[in-house]
Short mmCIF file of C-alpha atoms in Angstrom, two decimals:
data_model
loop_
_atom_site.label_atom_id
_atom_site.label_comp_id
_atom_site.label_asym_id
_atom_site.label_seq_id
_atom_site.Cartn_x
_atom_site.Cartn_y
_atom_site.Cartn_z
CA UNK A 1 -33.09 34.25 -1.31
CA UNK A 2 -34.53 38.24 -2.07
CA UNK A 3 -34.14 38.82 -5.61
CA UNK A 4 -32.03 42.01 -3.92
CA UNK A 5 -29.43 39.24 -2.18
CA UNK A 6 -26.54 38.73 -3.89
CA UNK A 7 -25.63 35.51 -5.59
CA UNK A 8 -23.30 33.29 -3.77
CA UNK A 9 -21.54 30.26 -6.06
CA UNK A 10 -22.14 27.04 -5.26
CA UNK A 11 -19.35 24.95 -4.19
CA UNK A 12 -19.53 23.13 -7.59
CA UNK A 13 -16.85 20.80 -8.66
CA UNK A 14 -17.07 20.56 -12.78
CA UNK A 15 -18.49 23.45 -15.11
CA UNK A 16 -22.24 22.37 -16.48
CA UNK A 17 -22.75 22.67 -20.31
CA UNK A 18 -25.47 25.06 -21.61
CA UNK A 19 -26.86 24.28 -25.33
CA UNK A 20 -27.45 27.58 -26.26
CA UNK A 21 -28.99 26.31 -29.85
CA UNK A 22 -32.68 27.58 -28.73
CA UNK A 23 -31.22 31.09 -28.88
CA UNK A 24 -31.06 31.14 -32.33
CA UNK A 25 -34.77 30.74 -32.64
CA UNK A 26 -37.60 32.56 -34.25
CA UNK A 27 -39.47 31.56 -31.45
CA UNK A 28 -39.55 33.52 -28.30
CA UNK A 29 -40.71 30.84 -26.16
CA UNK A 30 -37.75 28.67 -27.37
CA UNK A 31 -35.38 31.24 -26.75
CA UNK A 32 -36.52 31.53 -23.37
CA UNK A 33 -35.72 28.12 -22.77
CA UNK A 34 -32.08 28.37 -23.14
CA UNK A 35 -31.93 31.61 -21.53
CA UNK A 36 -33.34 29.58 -18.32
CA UNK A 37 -30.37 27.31 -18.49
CA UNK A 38 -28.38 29.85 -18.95
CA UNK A 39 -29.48 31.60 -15.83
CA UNK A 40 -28.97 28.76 -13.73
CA UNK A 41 -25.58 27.52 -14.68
CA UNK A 42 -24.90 31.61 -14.08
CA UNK A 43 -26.37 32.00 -10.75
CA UNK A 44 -24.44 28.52 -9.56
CA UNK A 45 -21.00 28.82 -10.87
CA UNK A 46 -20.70 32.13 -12.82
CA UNK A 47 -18.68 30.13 -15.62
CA UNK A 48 -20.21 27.37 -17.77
CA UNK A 49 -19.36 25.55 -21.43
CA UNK A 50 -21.24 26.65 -24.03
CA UNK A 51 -22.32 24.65 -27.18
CA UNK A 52 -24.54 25.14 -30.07
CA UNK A 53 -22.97 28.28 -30.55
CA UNK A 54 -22.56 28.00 -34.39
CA UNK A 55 -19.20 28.96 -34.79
CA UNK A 56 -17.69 27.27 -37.90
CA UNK A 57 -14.75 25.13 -37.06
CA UNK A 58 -13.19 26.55 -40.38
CA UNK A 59 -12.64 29.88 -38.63
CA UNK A 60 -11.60 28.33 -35.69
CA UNK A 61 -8.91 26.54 -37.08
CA UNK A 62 -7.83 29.29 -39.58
CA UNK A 63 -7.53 31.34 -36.26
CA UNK A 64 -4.74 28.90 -34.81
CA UNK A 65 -2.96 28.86 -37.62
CA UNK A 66 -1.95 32.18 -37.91
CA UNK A 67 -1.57 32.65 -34.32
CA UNK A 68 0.76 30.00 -34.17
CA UNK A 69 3.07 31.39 -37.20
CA UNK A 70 3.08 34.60 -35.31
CA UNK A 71 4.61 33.29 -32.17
CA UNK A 72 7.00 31.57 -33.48
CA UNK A 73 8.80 34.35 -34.39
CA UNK A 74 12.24 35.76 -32.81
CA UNK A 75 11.90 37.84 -30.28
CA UNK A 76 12.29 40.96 -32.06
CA UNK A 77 10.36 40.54 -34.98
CA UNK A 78 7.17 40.25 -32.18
CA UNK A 79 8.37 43.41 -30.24
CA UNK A 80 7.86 45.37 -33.84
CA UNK A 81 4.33 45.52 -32.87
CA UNK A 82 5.01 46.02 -29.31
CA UNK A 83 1.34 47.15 -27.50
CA UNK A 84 3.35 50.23 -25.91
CA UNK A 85 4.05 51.67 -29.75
CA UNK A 86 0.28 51.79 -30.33
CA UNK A 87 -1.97 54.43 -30.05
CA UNK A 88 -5.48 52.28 -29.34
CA UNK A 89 -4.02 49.76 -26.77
CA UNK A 90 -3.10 46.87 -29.53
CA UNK A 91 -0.11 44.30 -30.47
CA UNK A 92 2.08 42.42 -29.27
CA UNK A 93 2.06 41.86 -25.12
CA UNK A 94 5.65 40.04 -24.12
CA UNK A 95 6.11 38.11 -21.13
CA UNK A 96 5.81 40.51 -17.76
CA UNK A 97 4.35 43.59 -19.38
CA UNK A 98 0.73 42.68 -17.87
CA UNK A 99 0.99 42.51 -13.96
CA UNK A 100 -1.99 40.82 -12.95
CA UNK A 101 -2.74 41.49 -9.32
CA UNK A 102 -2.44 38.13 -7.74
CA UNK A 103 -1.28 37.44 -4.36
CA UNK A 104 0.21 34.28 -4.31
CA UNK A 105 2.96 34.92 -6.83
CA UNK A 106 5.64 37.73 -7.58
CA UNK A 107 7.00 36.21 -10.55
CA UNK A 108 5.87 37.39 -13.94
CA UNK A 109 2.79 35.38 -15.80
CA UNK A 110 4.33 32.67 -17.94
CA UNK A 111 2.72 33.75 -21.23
CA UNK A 112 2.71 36.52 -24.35
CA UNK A 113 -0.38 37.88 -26.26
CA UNK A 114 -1.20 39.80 -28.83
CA UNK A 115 -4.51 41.95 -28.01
CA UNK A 116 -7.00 43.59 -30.78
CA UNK A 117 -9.57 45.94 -30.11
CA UNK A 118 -11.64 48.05 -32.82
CA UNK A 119 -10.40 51.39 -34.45
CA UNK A 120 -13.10 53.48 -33.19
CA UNK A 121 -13.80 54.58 -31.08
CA UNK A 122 -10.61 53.00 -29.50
CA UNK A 123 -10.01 52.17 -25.43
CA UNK A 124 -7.51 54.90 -25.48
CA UNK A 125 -9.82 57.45 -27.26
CA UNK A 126 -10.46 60.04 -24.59
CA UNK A 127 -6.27 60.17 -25.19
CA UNK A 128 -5.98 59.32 -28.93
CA UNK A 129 -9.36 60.74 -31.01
CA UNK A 130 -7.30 59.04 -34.48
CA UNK A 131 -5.99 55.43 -33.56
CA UNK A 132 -5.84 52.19 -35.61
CA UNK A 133 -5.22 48.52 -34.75
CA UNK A 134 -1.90 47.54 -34.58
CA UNK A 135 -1.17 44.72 -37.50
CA UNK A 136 1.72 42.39 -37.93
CA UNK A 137 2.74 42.49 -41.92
CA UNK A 138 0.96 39.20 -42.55
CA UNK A 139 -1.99 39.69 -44.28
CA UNK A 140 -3.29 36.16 -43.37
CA UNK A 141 -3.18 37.06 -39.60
CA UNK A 142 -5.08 40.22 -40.14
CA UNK A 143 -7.83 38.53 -42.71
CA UNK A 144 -8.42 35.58 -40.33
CA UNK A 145 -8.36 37.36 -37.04
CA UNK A 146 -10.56 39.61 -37.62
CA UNK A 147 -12.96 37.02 -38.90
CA UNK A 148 -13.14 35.51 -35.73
CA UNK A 149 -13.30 39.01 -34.20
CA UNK A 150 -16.26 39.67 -36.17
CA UNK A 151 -17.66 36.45 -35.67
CA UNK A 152 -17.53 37.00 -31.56
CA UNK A 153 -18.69 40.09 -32.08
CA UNK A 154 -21.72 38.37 -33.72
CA UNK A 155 -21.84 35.93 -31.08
CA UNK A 156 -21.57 38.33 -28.27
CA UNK A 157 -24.67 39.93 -29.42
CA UNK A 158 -27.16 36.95 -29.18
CA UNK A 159 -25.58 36.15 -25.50
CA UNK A 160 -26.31 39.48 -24.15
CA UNK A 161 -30.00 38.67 -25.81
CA UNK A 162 -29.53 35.50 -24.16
CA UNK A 163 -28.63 37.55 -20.66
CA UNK A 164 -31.62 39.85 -21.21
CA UNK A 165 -34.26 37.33 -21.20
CA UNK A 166 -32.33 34.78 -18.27
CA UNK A 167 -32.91 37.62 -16.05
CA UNK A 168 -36.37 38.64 -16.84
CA UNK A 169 -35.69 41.66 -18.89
CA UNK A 170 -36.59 42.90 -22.13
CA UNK A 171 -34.50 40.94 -24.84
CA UNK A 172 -32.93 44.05 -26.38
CA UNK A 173 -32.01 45.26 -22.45
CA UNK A 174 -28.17 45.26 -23.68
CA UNK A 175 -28.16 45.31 -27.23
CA UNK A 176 -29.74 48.80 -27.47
CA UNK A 177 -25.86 49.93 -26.53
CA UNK A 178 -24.32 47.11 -28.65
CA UNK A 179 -22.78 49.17 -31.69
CA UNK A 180 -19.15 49.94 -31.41
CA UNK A 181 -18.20 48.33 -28.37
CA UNK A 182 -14.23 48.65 -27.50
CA UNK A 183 -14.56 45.11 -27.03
CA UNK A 184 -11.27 43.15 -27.03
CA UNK A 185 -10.02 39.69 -28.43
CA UNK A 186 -6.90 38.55 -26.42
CA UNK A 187 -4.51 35.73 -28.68
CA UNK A 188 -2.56 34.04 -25.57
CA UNK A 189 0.65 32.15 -26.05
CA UNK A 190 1.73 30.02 -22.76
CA UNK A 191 5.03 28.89 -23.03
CA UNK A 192 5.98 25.10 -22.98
CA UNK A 193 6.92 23.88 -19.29
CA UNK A 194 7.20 20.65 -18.97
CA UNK A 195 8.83 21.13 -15.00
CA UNK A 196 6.08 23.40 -14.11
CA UNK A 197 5.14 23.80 -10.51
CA UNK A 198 1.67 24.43 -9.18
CA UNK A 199 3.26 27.89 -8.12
CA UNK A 200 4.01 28.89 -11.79
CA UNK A 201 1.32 31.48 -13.38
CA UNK A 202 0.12 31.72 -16.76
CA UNK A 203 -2.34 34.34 -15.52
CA UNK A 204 -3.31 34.84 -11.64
CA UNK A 205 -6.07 35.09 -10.27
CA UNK A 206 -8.41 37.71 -11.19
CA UNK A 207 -12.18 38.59 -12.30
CA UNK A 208 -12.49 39.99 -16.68
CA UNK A 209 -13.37 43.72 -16.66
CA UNK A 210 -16.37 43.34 -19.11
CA UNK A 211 -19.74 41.86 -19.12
CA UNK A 212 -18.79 38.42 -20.44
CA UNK A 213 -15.69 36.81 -21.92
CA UNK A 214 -16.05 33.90 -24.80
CA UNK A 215 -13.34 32.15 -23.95
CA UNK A 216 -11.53 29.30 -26.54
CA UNK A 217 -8.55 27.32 -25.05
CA UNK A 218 -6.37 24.92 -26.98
CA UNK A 219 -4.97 22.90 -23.58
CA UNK A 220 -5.73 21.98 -20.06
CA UNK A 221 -4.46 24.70 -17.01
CA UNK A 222 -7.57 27.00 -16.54
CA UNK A 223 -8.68 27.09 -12.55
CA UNK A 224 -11.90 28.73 -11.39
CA UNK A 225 -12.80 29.75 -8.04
CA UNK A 226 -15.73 27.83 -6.34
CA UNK A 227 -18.11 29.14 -3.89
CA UNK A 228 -16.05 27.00 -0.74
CA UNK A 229 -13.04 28.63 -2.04
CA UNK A 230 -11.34 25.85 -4.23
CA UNK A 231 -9.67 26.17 -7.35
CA UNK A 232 -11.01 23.95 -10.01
CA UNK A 233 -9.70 22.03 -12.93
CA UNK A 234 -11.24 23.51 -16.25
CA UNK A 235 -10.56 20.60 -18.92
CA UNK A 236 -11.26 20.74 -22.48
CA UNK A 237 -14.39 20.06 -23.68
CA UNK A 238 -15.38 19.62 -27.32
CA UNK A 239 -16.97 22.05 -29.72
CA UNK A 240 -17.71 23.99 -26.64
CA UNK A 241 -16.74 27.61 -25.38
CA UNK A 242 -15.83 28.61 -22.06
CA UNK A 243 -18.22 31.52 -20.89
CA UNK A 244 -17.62 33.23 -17.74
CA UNK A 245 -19.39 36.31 -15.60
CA UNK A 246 -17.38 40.04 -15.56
CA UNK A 247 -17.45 42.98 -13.44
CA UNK A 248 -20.29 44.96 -15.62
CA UNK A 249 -22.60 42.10 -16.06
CA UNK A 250 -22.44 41.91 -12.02
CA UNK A 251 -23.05 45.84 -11.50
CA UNK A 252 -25.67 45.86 -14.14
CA UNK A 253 -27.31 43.03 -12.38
CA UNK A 254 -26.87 44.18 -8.78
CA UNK A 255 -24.99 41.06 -7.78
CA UNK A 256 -27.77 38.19 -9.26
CA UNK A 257 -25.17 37.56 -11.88
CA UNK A 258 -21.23 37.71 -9.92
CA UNK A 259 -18.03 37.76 -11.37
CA UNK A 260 -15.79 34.06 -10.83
CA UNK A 261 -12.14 34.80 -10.12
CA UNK A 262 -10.09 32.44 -12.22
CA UNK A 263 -6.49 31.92 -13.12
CA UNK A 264 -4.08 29.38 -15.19
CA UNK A 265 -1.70 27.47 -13.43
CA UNK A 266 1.35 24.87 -14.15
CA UNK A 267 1.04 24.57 -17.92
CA UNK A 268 3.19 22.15 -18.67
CA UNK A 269 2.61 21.80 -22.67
CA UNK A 270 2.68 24.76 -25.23
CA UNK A 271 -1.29 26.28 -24.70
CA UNK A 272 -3.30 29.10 -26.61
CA UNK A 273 -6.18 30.72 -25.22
CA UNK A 274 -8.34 33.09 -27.22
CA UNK A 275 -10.54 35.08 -24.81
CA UNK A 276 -13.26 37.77 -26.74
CA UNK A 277 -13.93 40.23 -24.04
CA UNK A 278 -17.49 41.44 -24.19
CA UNK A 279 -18.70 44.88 -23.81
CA UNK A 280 -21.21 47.54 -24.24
CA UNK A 281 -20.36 50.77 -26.07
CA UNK A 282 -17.49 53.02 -24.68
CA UNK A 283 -20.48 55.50 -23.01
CA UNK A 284 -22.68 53.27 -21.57
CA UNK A 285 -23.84 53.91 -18.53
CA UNK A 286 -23.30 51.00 -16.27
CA UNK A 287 -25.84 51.02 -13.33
CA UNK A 288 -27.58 48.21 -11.28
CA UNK A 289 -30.86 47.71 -12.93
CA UNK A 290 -34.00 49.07 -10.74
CA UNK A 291 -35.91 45.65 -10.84
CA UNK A 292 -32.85 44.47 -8.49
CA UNK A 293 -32.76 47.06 -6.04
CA UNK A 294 -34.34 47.40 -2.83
CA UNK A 295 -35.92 50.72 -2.53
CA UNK A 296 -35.33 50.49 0.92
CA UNK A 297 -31.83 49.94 0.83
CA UNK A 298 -29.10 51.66 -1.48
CA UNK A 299 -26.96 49.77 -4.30
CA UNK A 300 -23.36 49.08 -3.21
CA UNK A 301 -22.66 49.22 -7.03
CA UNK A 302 -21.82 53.13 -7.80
CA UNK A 303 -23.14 53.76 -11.70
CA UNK A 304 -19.65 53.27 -13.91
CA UNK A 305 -19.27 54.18 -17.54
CA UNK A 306 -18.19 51.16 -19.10
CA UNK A 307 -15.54 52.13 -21.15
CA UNK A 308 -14.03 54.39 -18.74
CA UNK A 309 -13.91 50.82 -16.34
CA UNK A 310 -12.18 49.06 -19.25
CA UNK A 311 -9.48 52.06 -19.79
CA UNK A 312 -8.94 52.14 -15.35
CA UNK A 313 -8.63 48.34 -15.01
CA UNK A 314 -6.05 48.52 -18.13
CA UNK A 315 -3.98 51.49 -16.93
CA UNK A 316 -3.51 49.51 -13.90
CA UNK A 317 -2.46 46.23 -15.62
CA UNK A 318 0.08 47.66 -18.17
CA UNK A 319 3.85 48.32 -17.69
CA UNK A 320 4.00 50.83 -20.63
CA UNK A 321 0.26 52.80 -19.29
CA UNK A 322 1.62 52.26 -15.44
CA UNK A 323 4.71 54.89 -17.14
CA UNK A 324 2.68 56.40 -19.92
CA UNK A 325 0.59 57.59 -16.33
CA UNK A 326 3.69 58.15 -14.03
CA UNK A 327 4.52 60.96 -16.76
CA UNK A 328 0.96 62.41 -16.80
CA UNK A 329 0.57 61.33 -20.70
CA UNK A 330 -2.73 59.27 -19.50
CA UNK A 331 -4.69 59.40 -16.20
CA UNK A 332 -7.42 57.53 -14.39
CA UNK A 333 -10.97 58.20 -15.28
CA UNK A 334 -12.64 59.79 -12.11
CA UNK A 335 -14.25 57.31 -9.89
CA UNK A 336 -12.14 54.65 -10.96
CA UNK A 337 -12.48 51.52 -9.42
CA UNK A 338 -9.22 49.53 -7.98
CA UNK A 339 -8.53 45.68 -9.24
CA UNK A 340 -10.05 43.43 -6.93
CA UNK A 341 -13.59 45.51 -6.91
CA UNK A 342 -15.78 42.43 -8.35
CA UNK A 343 -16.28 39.02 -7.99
CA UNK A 344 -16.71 36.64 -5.01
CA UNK A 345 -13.86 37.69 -2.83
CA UNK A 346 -15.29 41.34 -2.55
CA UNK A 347 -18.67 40.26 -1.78
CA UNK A 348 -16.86 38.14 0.71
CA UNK A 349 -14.92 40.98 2.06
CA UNK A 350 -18.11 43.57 1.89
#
């Protein structure tokens, strides 16, 4: 394959496990090492478990806890920090306010969240220059949440080290724009189902905005797409992550590195899923990279700003922005892309 091809998933059947322990190295040489794993579980399947990650199980489990309290709340008490009251796209997300664009179902996603970005500079800041997270009154959910914010954020940063060096780049390639990303951590509530159907959505199908998403889930019901077009069972595995491919890491790399669709289907027991959604800094620009272009033959990926690709995507998700628009209180960035742009299906389609 030209390194100007893009990557086509293999028609794997279970996700392979990356130790990503190296990466924590003093040692260059070492941290090359797991960067070449990572590569190739990348370049096959575009979603892979990650372990060795370092991630105390203390803030793991102090992270459930709270969440847990927080949804079991009435109805009422959650809509107090409803997301639409907030001026930097946080709080509390109840069942059918996000409208995921999948085709196979027309009922609304079986699931609530509660979504928390940084201050500043916000998602919503080319529409709010002064906005601040949205907290419930617990303290405890605050302290421990944004531990394990901080902690992803952490994280994030020696992955997109990690990404540098798996595709041949310099290691600070990403990093250089890594210091107030609007990245966002997503706590998921899926409601228990006991009768569910293989129809019934948690989430459809879809591709994550960002570069990467660090994904923790509590319970079984997470599908990814293959490269023969099956859905897969994602099962627990533990002490591990679940790391998948997003729209900007595929732009940036010119299609090497694609974006997996995935969804959640028939959860039958109570679940929680904590997805970190990775980013670069509201400004960057987002641009295939020249090693992986043919001079010969122009990118298909248009240069995006990366925070301006976070705010379209979103606008077109959310009930409350979908109104917030329809009244001319927020618009489009220009050149917006449409849902559906990234990921396996458009190559397909292209």
């Amino acid at each position: 394959m030209s390194v100007f091809e893009k990557t086509v998933h293999k028609a794997f059947t279970k996700l392979p496990i990356v130790d990503i322990s190296l990466l924590f190295s003093d040692d260059l040489n070492k941290r090359e090492v797991a960067a070449s794993s990572l590569d190739k579980a990348v370049r096959e399947t575009g979603f892979l478990y990650l372990k060795g990650h370092q991630i105390a199980p203390s803030l793991i489990n102090d992270l459930k806890e709270v969440v847990k309290e927080y949804f079991k709340q009435d109805q009422n008490s959650k809509m107090e920090n409803y997301i639409g009251l907030s001026k930097n796209h946080s709080g509390y997300v109840p069942r059918g306010e996000e409208g995921f664009y999948s085709t196979d179902s027309q009922k609304p996603d079986l699931k609530e969240a509660y979504d928390i970005g940084p201050d500043s500079p916000s998602l919503m800041a080319r529409f709010e220059k002064e906005a601040f997270t949205q907290w419930p009154k617990n303290g405890a959910f605050k302290k421990n949440v944004s531990a394990y914010y901080n902690a992803m954020l952490e994280l994030s940063r020696v992955l997109f080290q990690g990404f540098a060096l798996a595709l041949k780049l310099p290691e600070n390639t990403f990093t250089q724009y890594l210091t107030t990303p609007p990245s966002q951590l997503r706590l998921i509530h899926y409601f228990d189902n006991p009768e569910a159907q293989e129809s019934d959505s948690g989430i459809g199908a879809h591709t994550d905005y960002e570069f990467f998403t660090i994904l923790l889930p509590t319970a079984p019901g997470l599908q990814v797409l293959n490269g023969a077009n099956e859905w897969i069972n994602v099962p627990l595995v533990e002490d591990c992550f679940v790391i998948n491919i997003g729209d900007m890491m595929e732009q940036v790399s010119n299609g090497q590195y694609v974006a997996t669709s995935h969804r959640v289907r028939q959860v039958k027991e109570e679940r929680y899923s904590f997805p970190f959604f990775s980013s670069l800094d509201y400004e960057t620009v987002v641009a295939p990279i020249s090693k992986f272009v043919d001079e010969q033959e122009a990118s298909s990926y248009e240069p995006i700003i990366c925070g301006d690709h976070l705010l379209a995507q979103t606008i077109q998700t959310f009930s409350y922005l979908k109104e917030k628009s329809a009244r001319g209180e927020v618009n489009l960035p220009e050149n917006s892309r449409s849902l559906l742009s990234f990921g396996q299906a458009a190559i397909k389609e292209g």
